[in-house]
Amino acid sequence: MSEHEHFMAAALGEARLALADGEFPVGCVMVAEGQILARGRRHNSVEGCRNEIDHAEILTLRSLLAEQPTLDPATITVYTTLEPCLMCYSTMLLSGIRSFVWAYEDVMGGGANLPLYMLNTLYAQMRVHLLDRVLRAESLQLFQQFFQTGTYWQDSLLARYTLAQLLEAPKT
């Protein structure tokens, strides 16, 4: 197992905990110097308490900043089970994080394809490292499970894309 797979497996563990709670299965770990410094998962994606602030990446970043406020963010690599959305991606960029690894592509709201070089100077000068599809099949399976029973983003492009892959999977 590669180092990236090792840390993504930890993020998948967080996603499984989210799924067990009926939440959108996004898990995140933040790593520096080969150590997990913070971990988190999606909260408040269920009916009755839904909000769009408690994303796994935001909660994990808040935890990390509270526990280690002097840590150099440029040393952090973020591992997440779903490509960070625009809110999470830009928040982490503005916080100084430049290395991102994710498992499953967010065809509906992923922010990592944002053409930074075309934006204003603050973003245009940022150089980031992006790595996708690390343990993608494992993450895809969690999202397929969620969309088969959950209500969050149920009729979205992401749900249709995810469930269509279930239908296309070879029968064993």
mmCIF file of N, CA and C in Angstrom, residues 45-106:
data_model
loop_
_atom_site.group_PDB
_atom_site.id
_atom_site.type_symbol
_atom_site.label_atom_id
_atom_site.label_comp_id
_atom_site.label_asym_id
_atom_site.label_seq_id
_atom_site.Cartn_x
_atom_site.Cartn_y
_atom_site.Cartn_z
ATOM 1 N N SER A 45 -25.747 16.825 7.147
ATOM 2 C CA SER A 45 -26.279 16.695 5.793
ATOM 3 C C SER A 45 -27.628 15.976 5.808
ATOM 4 N N VAL A 46 -28.118 15.644 6.992
ATOM 5 C CA VAL A 46 -29.392 14.934 7.113
ATOM 6 C C VAL A 46 -30.550 15.918 7.266
ATOM 7 N N GLU A 47 -31.736 15.458 6.907
ATOM 8 C CA GLU A 47 -32.936 16.279 7.025
ATOM 9 C C GLU A 47 -33.082 16.801 8.452
ATOM 10 N N GLY A 48 -33.553 18.022 8.571
ATOM 11 C CA GLY A 48 -33.825 18.599 9.873
ATOM 12 C C GLY A 48 -32.689 19.412 10.451
ATOM 13 N N CYS A 49 -31.458 19.128 10.059
ATOM 14 C CA CYS A 49 -30.321 19.905 10.583
ATOM 15 C C CYS A 49 -29.318 20.217 9.471
ATOM 16 N N ARG A 50 -29.783 20.205 8.243
ATOM 17 C CA ARG A 50 -28.901 20.346 7.094
ATOM 18 C C ARG A 50 -28.314 21.766 7.004
ATOM 19 N N ASN A 51 -27.012 21.807 6.774
ATOM 20 C CA ASN A 51 -26.348 23.066 6.429
ATOM 21 C C ASN A 51 -25.179 22.754 5.511
ATOM 22 N N GLU A 52 -24.699 23.767 4.854
ATOM 23 C CA GLU A 52 -23.596 23.587 3.906
ATOM 24 C C GLU A 52 -22.286 24.171 4.418
ATOM 25 N N ILE A 53 -22.151 24.243 5.718
ATOM 26 C CA ILE A 53 -20.903 24.726 6.295
ATOM 27 C C ILE A 53 -20.098 23.584 6.895
ATOM 28 N N ASP A 54 -20.772 22.559 7.368
ATOM 29 C CA ASP A 54 -20.101 21.471 8.075
ATOM 30 C C ASP A 54 -19.569 20.391 7.147
ATOM 31 N N HIS A 55 -18.816 20.821 6.146
ATOM 32 C CA HIS A 55 -18.151 19.876 5.256
ATOM 33 C C HIS A 55 -16.943 19.281 5.982
ATOM 34 N N ALA A 56 -16.574 18.078 5.597
ATOM 35 C CA ALA A 56 -15.474 17.373 6.256
ATOM 36 C C ALA A 56 -14.186 18.188 6.259
ATOM 37 N N GLU A 57 -13.879 18.810 5.127
ATOM 38 C CA GLU A 57 -12.615 19.557 5.022
ATOM 39 C C GLU A 57 -12.615 20.779 5.939
ATOM 40 N N ILE A 58 -13.723 21.477 6.007
ATOM 41 C CA ILE A 58 -13.808 22.669 6.848
ATOM 42 C C ILE A 58 -13.694 22.283 8.319
ATOM 43 N N LEU A 59 -14.420 21.243 8.733
ATOM 44 C CA LEU A 59 -14.366 20.802 10.129
ATOM 45 C C LEU A 59 -12.969 20.306 10.498
ATOM 46 N N THR A 60 -12.324 19.604 9.579
ATOM 47 C CA THR A 60 -10.971 19.103 9.840
ATOM 48 C C THR A 60 -9.985 20.260 9.933
ATOM 49 N N LEU A 61 -10.109 21.219 9.046
ATOM 50 C CA LEU A 61 -9.232 22.393 9.082
ATOM 51 C C LEU A 61 -9.421 23.172 10.379
ATOM 52 N N ARG A 62 -10.660 23.370 10.790
ATOM 53 C CA ARG A 62 -10.914 24.081 12.058
ATOM 54 C C ARG A 62 -10.257 23.363 13.226
ATOM 55 N N SER A 63 -10.380 22.052 13.251
ATOM 56 C CA SER A 63 -9.769 21.265 14.320
ATOM 57 C C SER A 63 -8.250 21.423 14.306
ATOM 58 N N LEU A 64 -7.665 21.327 13.117
ATOM 59 C CA LEU A 64 -6.215 21.453 12.997
ATOM 60 C C LEU A 64 -5.737 22.826 13.456
ATOM 61 N N LEU A 65 -6.410 23.869 13.017
ATOM 62 C CA LEU A 65 -6.003 25.232 13.386
ATOM 63 C C LEU A 65 -6.164 25.483 14.883
ATOM 64 N N ALA A 66 -7.180 24.891 15.488
ATOM 65 C CA ALA A 66 -7.383 25.051 16.930
ATOM 66 C C ALA A 66 -6.294 24.340 17.731
ATOM 67 N N GLU A 67 -5.879 23.172 17.240
ATOM 68 C CA GLU A 67 -4.897 22.376 17.969
ATOM 69 C C GLU A 67 -3.456 22.767 17.672
ATOM 70 N N GLN A 68 -3.198 23.243 16.442
ATOM 71 C CA GLN A 68 -1.831 23.574 16.053
ATOM 72 C C GLN A 68 -1.804 24.883 15.263
ATOM 73 N N PRO A 69 -2.071 25.992 15.911
ATOM 74 C CA PRO A 69 -2.191 27.264 15.187
ATOM 75 C C PRO A 69 -0.900 27.758 14.541
ATOM 76 N N THR A 70 0.239 27.258 14.972
ATOM 77 C CA THR A 70 1.506 27.737 14.402
ATOM 78 C C THR A 70 2.054 26.824 13.306
ATOM 79 N N LEU A 71 1.353 25.760 13.008
ATOM 80 C CA LEU A 71 1.800 24.826 11.969
ATOM 81 C C LEU A 71 1.857 25.529 10.616
ATOM 82 N N ASP A 72 2.906 25.269 9.860
ATOM 83 C CA ASP A 72 3.029 25.830 8.517
ATOM 84 C C ASP A 72 2.075 25.089 7.584
ATOM 85 N N PRO A 73 1.028 25.759 7.079
ATOM 86 C CA PRO A 73 0.050 25.068 6.239
ATOM 87 C C PRO A 73 0.626 24.531 4.933
ATOM 88 N N ALA A 74 1.741 25.067 4.497
ATOM 89 C CA ALA A 74 2.359 24.583 3.264
ATOM 90 C C ALA A 74 2.879 23.150 3.419
ATOM 91 N N THR A 75 3.010 22.663 4.656
ATOM 92 C CA THR A 75 3.493 21.306 4.892
ATOM 93 C C THR A 75 2.361 20.279 4.893
ATOM 94 N N ILE A 76 1.123 20.736 4.804
ATOM 95 C CA ILE A 76 -0.045 19.867 4.939
ATOM 96 C C ILE A 76 -0.467 19.290 3.587
ATOM 97 N N THR A 77 -0.810 18.031 3.602
ATOM 98 C CA THR A 77 -1.488 17.396 2.476
ATOM 99 C C THR A 77 -2.868 16.998 2.962
ATOM 100 N N VAL A 78 -3.879 17.356 2.194
ATOM 101 C CA VAL A 78 -5.264 17.021 2.520
ATOM 102 C C VAL A 78 -5.655 15.774 1.739
ATOM 103 N N TYR A 79 -6.221 14.806 2.434
ATOM 104 C CA TYR A 79 -6.765 13.590 1.825
ATOM 105 C C TYR A 79 -8.260 13.600 2.083
ATOM 106 N N THR A 80 -9.037 13.515 1.024
ATOM 107 C CA THR A 80 -10.479 13.524 1.174
ATOM 108 C C THR A 80 -11.120 12.538 0.200
ATOM 109 N N THR A 81 -12.249 11.979 0.621
ATOM 110 C CA THR A 81 -12.887 10.929 -0.166
ATOM 111 C C THR A 81 -13.641 11.467 -1.369
ATOM 112 N N LEU A 82 -13.899 12.754 -1.398
ATOM 113 C CA LEU A 82 -14.562 13.399 -2.529
ATOM 114 C C LEU A 82 -13.792 14.664 -2.867
ATOM 115 N N GLU A 83 -13.616 14.898 -4.140
ATOM 116 C CA GLU A 83 -12.948 16.128 -4.578
ATOM 117 C C GLU A 83 -13.533 17.318 -3.819
ATOM 118 N N PRO A 84 -12.678 18.162 -3.245
ATOM 119 C CA PRO A 84 -13.198 19.296 -2.475
ATOM 120 C C PRO A 84 -14.067 20.220 -3.333
ATOM 121 N N CYS A 85 -15.152 20.673 -2.729
ATOM 122 C CA CYS A 85 -16.009 21.634 -3.413
ATOM 123 C C CYS A 85 -15.289 22.982 -3.480
ATOM 124 N N LEU A 86 -15.870 23.900 -4.195
ATOM 125 C CA LEU A 86 -15.263 25.221 -4.361
ATOM 126 C C LEU A 86 -15.059 25.921 -3.023
ATOM 127 N N MET A 87 -16.035 25.824 -2.120
ATOM 128 C CA MET A 87 -15.906 26.460 -0.804
ATOM 129 C C MET A 87 -14.715 25.890 -0.045
ATOM 130 N N CYS A 88 -14.647 24.568 0.026
ATOM 131 C CA CYS A 88 -13.574 23.931 0.787
ATOM 132 C C CYS A 88 -12.212 24.168 0.144
ATOM 133 N N TYR A 89 -12.157 24.013 -1.163
ATOM 134 C CA TYR A 89 -10.899 24.180 -1.888
ATOM 135 C C TYR A 89 -10.349 25.593 -1.703
ATOM 136 N N SER A 90 -11.198 26.585 -1.912
ATOM 137 C CA SER A 90 -10.709 27.965 -1.784
ATOM 138 C C SER A 90 -10.364 28.306 -0.337
ATOM 139 N N THR A 91 -11.105 27.772 0.627
ATOM 140 C CA THR A 91 -10.780 28.008 2.033
ATOM 141 C C THR A 91 -9.419 27.426 2.372
ATOM 142 N N MET A 92 -9.157 26.214 1.912
ATOM 143 C CA MET A 92 -7.864 25.604 2.195
ATOM 144 C C MET A 92 -6.738 26.332 1.470
ATOM 145 N N LEU A 93 -6.994 26.751 0.238
ATOM 146 C CA LEU A 93 -5.983 27.539 -0.486
ATOM 147 C C LEU A 93 -5.649 28.818 0.261
ATOM 148 N N LEU A 94 -6.674 29.548 0.682
ATOM 149 C CA LEU A 94 -6.451 30.796 1.402
ATOM 150 C C LEU A 94 -5.774 30.562 2.751
ATOM 151 N N SER A 95 -5.920 29.362 3.280
ATOM 152 C CA SER A 95 -5.261 29.008 4.538
ATOM 153 C C SER A 95 -3.803 28.599 4.325
ATOM 154 N N GLY A 96 -3.388 28.468 3.071
ATOM 155 C CA GLY A 96 -1.994 28.166 2.764
ATOM 156 C C GLY A 96 -1.713 26.734 2.371
ATOM 157 N N ILE A 97 -2.727 25.893 2.313
ATOM 158 C CA ILE A 97 -2.545 24.499 1.928
ATOM 159 C C ILE A 97 -2.418 24.424 0.406
ATOM 160 N N ARG A 98 -1.471 23.615 -0.063
ATOM 161 C CA ARG A 98 -1.228 23.536 -1.499
ATOM 162 C C ARG A 98 -1.203 22.113 -2.051
ATOM 163 N N SER A 99 -1.460 21.123 -1.213
ATOM 164 C CA SER A 99 -1.384 19.734 -1.667
ATOM 165 C C SER A 99 -2.695 19.017 -1.331
ATOM 166 N N PHE A 100 -3.340 18.456 -2.380
ATOM 167 C CA PHE A 100 -4.663 17.860 -2.247
ATOM 168 C C PHE A 100 -4.713 16.496 -2.931
ATOM 169 N N VAL A 101 -5.260 15.528 -2.225
ATOM 170 C CA VAL A 101 -5.426 14.188 -2.761
ATOM 171 C C VAL A 101 -6.875 13.786 -2.492
ATOM 172 N N TRP A 102 -7.559 13.271 -3.518
ATOM 173 C CA TRP A 102 -8.936 12.826 -3.297
ATOM 174 C C TRP A 102 -9.186 11.522 -4.030
ATOM 175 N N ALA A 103 -10.264 10.875 -3.617
ATOM 176 C CA ALA A 103 -10.596 9.565 -4.160
ATOM 177 C C ALA A 103 -11.579 9.662 -5.323
ATOM 178 N N TYR A 104 -12.703 10.315 -5.099
ATOM 179 C CA TYR A 104 -13.799 10.313 -6.071
ATOM 180 C C TYR A 104 -14.039 11.726 -6.578
ATOM 181 N N GLU A 105 -14.196 11.837 -7.879
ATOM 182 C CA GLU A 105 -14.397 13.136 -8.513
ATOM 183 C C GLU A 105 -15.810 13.663 -8.249
ATOM 184 N N ASP A 106 -15.902 14.946 -7.969
ATOM 185 C CA ASP A 106 -17.213 15.580 -7.772
ATOM 186 C C ASP A 106 -17.601 16.264 -9.076
#
